[in-house]
mmCIF file of C-alpha atoms in Angstrom:
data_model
loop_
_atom_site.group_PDB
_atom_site.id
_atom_site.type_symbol
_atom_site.label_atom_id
_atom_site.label_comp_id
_atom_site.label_asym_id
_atom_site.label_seq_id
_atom_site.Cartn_x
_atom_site.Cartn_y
_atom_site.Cartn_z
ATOM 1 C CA UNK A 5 155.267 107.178 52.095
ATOM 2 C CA UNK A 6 153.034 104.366 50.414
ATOM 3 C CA UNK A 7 150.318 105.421 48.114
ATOM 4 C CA UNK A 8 148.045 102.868 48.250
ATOM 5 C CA UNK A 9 145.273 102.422 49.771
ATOM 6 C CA UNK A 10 144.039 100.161 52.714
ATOM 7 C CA UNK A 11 142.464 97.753 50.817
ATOM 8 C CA UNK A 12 145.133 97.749 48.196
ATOM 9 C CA UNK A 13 147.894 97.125 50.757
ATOM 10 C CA UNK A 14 146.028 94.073 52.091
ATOM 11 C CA UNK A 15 145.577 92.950 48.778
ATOM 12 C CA UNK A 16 149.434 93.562 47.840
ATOM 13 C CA UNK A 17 150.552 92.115 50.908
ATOM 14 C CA UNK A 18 148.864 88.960 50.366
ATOM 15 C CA UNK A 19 149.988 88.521 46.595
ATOM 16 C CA UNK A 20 153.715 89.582 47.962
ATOM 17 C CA UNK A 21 153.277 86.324 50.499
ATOM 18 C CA UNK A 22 153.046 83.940 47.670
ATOM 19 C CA UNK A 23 156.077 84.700 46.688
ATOM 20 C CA UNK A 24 159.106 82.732 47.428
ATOM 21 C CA UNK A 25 161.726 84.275 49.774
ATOM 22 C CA UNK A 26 164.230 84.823 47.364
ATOM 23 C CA UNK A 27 161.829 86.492 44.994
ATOM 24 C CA UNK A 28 160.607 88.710 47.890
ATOM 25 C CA UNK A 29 163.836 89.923 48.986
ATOM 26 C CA UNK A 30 165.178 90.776 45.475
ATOM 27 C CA UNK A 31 161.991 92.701 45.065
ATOM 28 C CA UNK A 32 162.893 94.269 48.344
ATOM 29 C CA UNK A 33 165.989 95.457 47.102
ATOM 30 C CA UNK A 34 164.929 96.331 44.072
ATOM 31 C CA UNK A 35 162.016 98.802 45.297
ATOM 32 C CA UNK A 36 164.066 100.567 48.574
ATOM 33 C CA UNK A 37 167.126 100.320 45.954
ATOM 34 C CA UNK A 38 169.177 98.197 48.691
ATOM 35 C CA UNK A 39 168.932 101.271 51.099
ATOM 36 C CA UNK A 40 166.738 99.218 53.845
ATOM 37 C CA UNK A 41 167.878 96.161 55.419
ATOM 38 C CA UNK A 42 165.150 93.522 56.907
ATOM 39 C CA UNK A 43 165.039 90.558 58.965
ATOM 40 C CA UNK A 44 162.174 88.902 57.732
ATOM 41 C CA UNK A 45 159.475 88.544 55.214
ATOM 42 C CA UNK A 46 156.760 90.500 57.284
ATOM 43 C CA UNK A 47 159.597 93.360 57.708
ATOM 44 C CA UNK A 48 160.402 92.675 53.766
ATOM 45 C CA UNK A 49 156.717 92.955 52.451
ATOM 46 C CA UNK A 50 156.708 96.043 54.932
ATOM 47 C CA UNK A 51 159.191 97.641 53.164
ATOM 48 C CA UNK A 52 158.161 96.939 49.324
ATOM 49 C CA UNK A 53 154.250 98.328 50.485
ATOM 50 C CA UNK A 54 156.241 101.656 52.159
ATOM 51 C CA UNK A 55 158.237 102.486 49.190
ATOM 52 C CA UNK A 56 156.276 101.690 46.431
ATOM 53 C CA UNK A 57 154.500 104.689 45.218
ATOM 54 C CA UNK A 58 151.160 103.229 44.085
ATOM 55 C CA UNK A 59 149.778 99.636 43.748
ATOM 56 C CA UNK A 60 150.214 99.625 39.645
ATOM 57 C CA UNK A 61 153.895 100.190 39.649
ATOM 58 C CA UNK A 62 154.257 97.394 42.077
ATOM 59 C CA UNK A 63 152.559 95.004 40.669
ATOM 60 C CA UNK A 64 153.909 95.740 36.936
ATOM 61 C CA UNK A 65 157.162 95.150 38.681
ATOM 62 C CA UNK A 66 159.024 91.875 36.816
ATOM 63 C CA UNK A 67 159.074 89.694 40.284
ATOM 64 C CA UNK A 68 155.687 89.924 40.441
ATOM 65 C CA UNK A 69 154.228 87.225 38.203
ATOM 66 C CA UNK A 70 151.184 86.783 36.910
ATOM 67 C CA UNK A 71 150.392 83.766 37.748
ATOM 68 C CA UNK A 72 150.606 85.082 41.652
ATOM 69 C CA UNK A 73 148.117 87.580 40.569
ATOM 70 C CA UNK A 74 145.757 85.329 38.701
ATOM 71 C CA UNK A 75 145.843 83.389 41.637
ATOM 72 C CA UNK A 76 145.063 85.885 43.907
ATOM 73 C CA UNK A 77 141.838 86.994 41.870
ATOM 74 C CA UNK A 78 140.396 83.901 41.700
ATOM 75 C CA UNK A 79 140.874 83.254 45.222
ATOM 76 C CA UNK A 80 138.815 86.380 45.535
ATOM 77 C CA UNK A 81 136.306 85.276 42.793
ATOM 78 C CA UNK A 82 137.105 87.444 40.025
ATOM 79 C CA UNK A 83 136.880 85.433 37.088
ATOM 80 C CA UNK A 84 138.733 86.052 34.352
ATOM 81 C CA UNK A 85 140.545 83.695 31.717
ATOM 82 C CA UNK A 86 143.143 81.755 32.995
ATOM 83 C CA UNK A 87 145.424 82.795 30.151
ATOM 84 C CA UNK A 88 144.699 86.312 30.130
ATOM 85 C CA UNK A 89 148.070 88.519 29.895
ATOM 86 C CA UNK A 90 149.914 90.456 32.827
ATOM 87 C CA UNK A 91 148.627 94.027 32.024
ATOM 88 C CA UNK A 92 144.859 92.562 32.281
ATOM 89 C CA UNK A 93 145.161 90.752 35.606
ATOM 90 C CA UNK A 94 146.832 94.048 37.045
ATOM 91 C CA UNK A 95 143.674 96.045 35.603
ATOM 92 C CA UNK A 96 141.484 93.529 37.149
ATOM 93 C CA UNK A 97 143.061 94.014 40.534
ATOM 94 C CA UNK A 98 143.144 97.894 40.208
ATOM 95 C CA UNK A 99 139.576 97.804 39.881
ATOM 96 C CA UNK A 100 138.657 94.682 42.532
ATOM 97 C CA UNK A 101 140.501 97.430 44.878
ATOM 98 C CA UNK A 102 138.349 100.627 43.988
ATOM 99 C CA UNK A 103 135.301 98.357 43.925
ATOM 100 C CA UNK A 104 133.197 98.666 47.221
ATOM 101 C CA UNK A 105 132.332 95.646 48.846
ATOM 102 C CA UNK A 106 128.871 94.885 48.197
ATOM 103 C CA UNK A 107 125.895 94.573 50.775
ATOM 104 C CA UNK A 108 124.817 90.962 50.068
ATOM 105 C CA UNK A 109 127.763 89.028 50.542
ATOM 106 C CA UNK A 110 128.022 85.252 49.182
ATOM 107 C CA UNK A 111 129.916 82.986 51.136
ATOM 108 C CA UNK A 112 131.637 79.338 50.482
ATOM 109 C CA UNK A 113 129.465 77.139 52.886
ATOM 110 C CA UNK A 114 129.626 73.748 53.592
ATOM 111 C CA UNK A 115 126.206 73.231 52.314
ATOM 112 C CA UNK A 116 124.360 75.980 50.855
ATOM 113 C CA UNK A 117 124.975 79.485 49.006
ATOM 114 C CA UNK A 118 124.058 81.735 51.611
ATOM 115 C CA UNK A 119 124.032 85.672 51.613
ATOM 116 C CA UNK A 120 124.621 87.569 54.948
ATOM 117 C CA UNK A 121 122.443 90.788 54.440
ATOM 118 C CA UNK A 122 119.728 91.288 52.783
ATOM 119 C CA UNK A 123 119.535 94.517 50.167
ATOM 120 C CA UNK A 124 116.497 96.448 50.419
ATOM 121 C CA UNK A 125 114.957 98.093 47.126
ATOM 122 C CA UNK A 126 114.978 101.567 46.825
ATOM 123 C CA UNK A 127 111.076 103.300 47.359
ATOM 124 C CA UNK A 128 110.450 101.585 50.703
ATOM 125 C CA UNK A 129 109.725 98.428 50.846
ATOM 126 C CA UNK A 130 111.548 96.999 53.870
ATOM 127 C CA UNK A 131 110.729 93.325 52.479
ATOM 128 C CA UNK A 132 112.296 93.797 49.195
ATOM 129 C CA UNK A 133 115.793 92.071 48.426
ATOM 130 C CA UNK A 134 117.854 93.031 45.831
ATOM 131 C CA UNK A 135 117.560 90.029 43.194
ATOM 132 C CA UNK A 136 120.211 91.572 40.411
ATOM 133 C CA UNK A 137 123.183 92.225 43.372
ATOM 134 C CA UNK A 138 121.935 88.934 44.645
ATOM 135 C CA UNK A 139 122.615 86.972 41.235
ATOM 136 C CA UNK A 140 126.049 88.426 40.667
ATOM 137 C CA UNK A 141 127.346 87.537 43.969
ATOM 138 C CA UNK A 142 125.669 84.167 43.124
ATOM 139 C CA UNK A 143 127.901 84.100 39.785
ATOM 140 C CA UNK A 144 130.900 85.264 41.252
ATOM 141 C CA UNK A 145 130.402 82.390 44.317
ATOM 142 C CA UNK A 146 129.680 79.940 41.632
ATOM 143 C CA UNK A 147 132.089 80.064 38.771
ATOM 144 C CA UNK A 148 134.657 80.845 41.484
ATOM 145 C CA UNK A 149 133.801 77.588 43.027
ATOM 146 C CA UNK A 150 133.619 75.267 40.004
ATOM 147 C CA UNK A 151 136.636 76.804 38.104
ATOM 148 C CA UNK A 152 138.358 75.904 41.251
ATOM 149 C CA UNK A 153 138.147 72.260 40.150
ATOM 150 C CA UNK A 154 140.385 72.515 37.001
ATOM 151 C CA UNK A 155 143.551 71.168 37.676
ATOM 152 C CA UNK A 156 145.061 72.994 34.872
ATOM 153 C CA UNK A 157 144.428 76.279 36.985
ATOM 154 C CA UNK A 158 146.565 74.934 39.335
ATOM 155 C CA UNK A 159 144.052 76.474 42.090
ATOM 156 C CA UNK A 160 143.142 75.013 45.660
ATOM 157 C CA UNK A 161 139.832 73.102 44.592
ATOM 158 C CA UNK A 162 136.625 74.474 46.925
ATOM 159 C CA UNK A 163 134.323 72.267 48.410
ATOM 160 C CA UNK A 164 131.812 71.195 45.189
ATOM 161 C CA UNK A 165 128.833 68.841 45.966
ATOM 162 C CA UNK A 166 125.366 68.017 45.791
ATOM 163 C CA UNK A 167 124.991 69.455 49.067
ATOM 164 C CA UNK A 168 124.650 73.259 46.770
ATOM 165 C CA UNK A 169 121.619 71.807 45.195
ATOM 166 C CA UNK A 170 118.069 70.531 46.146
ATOM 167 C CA UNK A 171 117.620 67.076 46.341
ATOM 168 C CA UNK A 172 115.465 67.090 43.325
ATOM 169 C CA UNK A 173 117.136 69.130 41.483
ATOM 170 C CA UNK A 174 117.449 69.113 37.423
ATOM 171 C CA UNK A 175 120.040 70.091 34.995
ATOM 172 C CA UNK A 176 119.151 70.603 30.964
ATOM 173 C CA UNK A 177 122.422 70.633 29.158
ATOM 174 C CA UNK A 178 122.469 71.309 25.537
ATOM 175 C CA UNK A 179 125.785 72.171 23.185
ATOM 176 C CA UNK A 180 125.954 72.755 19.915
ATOM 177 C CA UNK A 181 128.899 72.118 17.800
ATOM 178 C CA UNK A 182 128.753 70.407 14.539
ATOM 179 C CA UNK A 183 125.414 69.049 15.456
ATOM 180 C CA UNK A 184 123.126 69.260 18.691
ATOM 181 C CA UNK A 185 123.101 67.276 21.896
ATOM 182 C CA UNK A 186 121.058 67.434 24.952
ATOM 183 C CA UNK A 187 121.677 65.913 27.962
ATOM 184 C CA UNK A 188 118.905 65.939 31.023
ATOM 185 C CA UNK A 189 119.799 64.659 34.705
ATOM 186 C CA UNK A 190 117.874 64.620 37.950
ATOM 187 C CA UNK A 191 119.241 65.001 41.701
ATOM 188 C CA UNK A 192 121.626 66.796 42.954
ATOM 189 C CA UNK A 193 124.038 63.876 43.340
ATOM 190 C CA UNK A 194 123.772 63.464 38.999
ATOM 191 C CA UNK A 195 124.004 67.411 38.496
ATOM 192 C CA UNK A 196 126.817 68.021 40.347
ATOM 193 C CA UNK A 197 129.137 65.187 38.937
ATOM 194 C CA UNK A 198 127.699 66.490 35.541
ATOM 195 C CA UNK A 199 129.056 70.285 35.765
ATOM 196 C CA UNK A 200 131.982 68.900 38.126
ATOM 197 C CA UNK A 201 133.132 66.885 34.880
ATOM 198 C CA UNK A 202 132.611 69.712 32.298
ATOM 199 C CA UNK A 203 135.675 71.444 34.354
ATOM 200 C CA UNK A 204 137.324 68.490 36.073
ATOM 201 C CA UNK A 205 137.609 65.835 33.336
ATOM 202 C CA UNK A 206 137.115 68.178 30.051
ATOM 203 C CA UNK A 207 139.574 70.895 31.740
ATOM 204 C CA UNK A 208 136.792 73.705 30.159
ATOM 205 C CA UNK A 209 136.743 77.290 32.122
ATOM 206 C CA UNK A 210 133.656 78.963 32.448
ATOM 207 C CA UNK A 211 134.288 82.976 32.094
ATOM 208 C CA UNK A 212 130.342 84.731 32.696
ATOM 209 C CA UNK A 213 129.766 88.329 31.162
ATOM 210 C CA UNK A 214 128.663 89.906 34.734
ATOM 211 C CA UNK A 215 127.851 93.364 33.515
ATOM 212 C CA UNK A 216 124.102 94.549 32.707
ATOM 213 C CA UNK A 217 123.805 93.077 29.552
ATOM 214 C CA UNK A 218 125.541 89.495 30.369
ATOM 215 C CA UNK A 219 123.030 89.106 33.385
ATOM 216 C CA UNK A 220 119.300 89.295 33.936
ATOM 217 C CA UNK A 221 117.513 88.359 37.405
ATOM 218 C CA UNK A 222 113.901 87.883 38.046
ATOM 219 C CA UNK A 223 111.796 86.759 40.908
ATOM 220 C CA UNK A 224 108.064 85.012 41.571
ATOM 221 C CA UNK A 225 105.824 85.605 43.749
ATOM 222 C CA UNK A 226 106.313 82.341 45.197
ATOM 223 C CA UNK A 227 109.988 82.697 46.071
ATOM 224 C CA UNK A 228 111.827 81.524 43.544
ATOM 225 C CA UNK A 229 114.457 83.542 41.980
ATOM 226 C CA UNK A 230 115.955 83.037 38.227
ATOM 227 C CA UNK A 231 119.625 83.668 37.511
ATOM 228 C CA UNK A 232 120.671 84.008 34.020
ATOM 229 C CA UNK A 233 123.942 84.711 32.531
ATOM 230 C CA UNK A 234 126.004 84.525 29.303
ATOM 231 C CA UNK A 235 129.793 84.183 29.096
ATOM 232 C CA UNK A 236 132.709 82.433 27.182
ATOM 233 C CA UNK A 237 134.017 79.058 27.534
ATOM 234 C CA UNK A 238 138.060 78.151 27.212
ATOM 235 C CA UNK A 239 140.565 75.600 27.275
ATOM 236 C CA UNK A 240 143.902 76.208 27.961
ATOM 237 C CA UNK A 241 145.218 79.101 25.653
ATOM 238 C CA UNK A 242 141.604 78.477 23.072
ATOM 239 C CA UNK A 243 138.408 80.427 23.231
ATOM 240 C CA UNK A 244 136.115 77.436 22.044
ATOM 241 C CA UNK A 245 132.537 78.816 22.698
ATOM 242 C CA UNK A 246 129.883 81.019 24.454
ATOM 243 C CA UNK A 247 127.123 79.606 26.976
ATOM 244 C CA UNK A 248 123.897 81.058 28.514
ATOM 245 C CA UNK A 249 123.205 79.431 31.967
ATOM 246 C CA UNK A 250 119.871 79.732 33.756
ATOM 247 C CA UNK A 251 119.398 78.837 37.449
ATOM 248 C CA UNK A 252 116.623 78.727 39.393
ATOM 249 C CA UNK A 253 117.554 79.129 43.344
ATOM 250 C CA UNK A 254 115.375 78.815 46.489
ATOM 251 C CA UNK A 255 115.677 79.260 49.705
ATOM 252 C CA UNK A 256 117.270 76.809 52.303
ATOM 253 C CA UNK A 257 114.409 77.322 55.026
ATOM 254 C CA UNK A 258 111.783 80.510 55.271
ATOM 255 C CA UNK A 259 113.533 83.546 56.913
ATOM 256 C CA UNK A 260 116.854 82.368 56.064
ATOM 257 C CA UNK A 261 119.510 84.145 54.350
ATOM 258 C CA UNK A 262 120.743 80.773 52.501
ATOM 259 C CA UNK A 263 119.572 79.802 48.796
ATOM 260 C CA UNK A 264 120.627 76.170 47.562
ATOM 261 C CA UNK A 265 120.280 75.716 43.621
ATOM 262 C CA UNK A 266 116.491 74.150 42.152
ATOM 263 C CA UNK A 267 117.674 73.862 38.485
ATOM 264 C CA UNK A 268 119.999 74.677 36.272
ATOM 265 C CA UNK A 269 119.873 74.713 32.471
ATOM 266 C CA UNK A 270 123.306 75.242 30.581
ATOM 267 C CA UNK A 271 123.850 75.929 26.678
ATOM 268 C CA UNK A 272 126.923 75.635 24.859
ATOM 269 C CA UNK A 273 127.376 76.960 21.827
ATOM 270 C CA UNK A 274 130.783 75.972 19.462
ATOM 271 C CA UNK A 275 132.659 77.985 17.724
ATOM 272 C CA UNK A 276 135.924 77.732 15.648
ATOM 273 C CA UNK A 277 138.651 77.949 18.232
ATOM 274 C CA UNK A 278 139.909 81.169 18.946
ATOM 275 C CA UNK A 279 143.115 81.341 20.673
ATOM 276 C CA UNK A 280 142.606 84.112 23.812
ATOM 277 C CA UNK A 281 144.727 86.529 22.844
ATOM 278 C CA UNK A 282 142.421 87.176 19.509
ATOM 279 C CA UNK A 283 139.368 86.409 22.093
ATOM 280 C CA UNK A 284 140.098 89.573 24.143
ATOM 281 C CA UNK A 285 139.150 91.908 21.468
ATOM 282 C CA UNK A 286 136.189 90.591 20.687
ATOM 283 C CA UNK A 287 132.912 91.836 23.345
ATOM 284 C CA UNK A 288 131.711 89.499 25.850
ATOM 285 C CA UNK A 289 128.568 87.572 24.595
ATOM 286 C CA UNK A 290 125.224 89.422 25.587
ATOM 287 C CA UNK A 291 121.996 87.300 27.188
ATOM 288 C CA UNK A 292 119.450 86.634 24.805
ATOM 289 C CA UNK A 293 117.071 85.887 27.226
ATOM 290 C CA UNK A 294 114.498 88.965 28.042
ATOM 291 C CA UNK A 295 113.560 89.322 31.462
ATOM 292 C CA UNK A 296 110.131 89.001 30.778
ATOM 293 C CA UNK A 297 110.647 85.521 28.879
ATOM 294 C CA UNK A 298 112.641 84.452 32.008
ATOM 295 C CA UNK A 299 109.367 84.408 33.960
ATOM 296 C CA UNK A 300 108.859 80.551 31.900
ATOM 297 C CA UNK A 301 110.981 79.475 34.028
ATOM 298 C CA UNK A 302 108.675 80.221 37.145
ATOM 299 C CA UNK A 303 106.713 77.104 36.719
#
């Protein structure tokens, strides 16, 4: 009998489908050591589920590449470096499985970020939402989406537009390498071809710090709510940076569940290029911003 669970057969079974046919069979024969004969690749991916005896062995098993694994995370927006090793991806996936599946729930619209349910605060009040579940199902819909638009992922690139953002909206850029620059557009139209081009054209991979200390969410009174998150920036096999990005997100129409982007202010910061397997051991960057002094942002 299988021991994995329900969620991590469904997530197996979908990683076993991108293999090719050949792969999956071998791996077949390999796991029921040739003693169970199939007719197809539903009976085949059957078969591997039944008789492996947990979801780490199988996917430590040689057959299964990584790159079908990275591939699989991502499609389920878990970020993580696109050249991070086997033995990480297969953590990652270990834990996507034993992690519950959160109340507010951030889809891929065609138009806006939207969030199904709302999460009420603990102590009562029935109006309350959430805003720090809300931001890091915001991240994870976000980076998820615009990573998608490297080609040297080699991912399926999501629908990106202007149609996230406001029609007014603004976007502050500002890196820092040898000396600083800052860049400033205005409508959506500008900001997304801006951030489109920073992982399109310039092939960079934005990898946000989502734990406590890489994310901070506050809210006004008037309704808007301010994102802000610190990560690492890569290229290929090179760690060449940190960022902090700030966004400020609204909601599509009163009493609606959707949230389109106001403004978004992005800093880069340079460093000597690390190559990622150095990278790894060294702690994701920490937000510098307080919540408190994210409150600036309100007006």
């Amino acid at each position: 009998m299988s021991g994995l669970s329900e969620k991590e057969k469904e997530g197996c079974k979908e990683i076993l489908n991108s293999l090719s046919n050949t792969e999956l069979f071998a791996l077949k024969d390999t796991v029921t050591n040739r003693m169970i004969t199939v007719e197809s690749v539903k009976e085949a991916v059957q078969a591997i589920i039944s008789y492996s005896q947990c979801a780490e062995e199988l996917l430590k098993r040689k057959k299964v590449h990584r790159e079908v694994i990275f591939t699989y995370l991502a499609n389920q927006g878990v970020v993580i470096p696109p050249n991070a090793e086997k033995h990480v991806l297969v953590k990652k996936a270990l834990e996507y499985w034993k992690t519950p599946k959160p109340s507010v729930e951030v889809r891929k619209p065609a138009a806006e970020v939207k969030t199904d349910n709302e999460v009420h605060k603990e102590g009562g009040n029935s109006k309350g939402c959430d805003y720090q579940v809300l931001g890091e199902e915001f991240c994870k819909w976000f980076y998820q989406i615009l990573n998608s638009q490297n080609p040297s992922l080699g991912l399926v690139p999501q629908e990106w537009g202007p149609q996230h953002f406001w029609e007014d909206a603004k976007l502050k850029f500002c890196y820092s390498t040898s000396e600083q620059q800052f860049e400033e557009y205005q409508g959506a139209e500008l900001v997304s071809l801006r951030l489109l081009a920073l992982v399109r054209d310039e092939l960079l991979f934005l990898n946000p710090n989502l734990d406590a200390n890489g994310l901070k969410c506050v809210s006004s009174p008037h309704g808007l709510v301010v994102v802000a998150v610190a990560g690492t920036i890569h290229r290929n096999t090179a760690c060449l940076g940190i960022f902090e990005q700030v966004f400020g997100l609204i909601r599509a129409a009163i009493g609606n569940s959707s949230w389109k982007i106001k403004f978004v202010n992005l800093n880069i910061t340079g460093q000597n290029a690390v190559e990622d397997g150095e990278a790894k051991h060294q702690p994701l960057p920490t937000l510098t911003y307080q919540s408190s002094e994210l409150q600036v942002f309100y007006g």
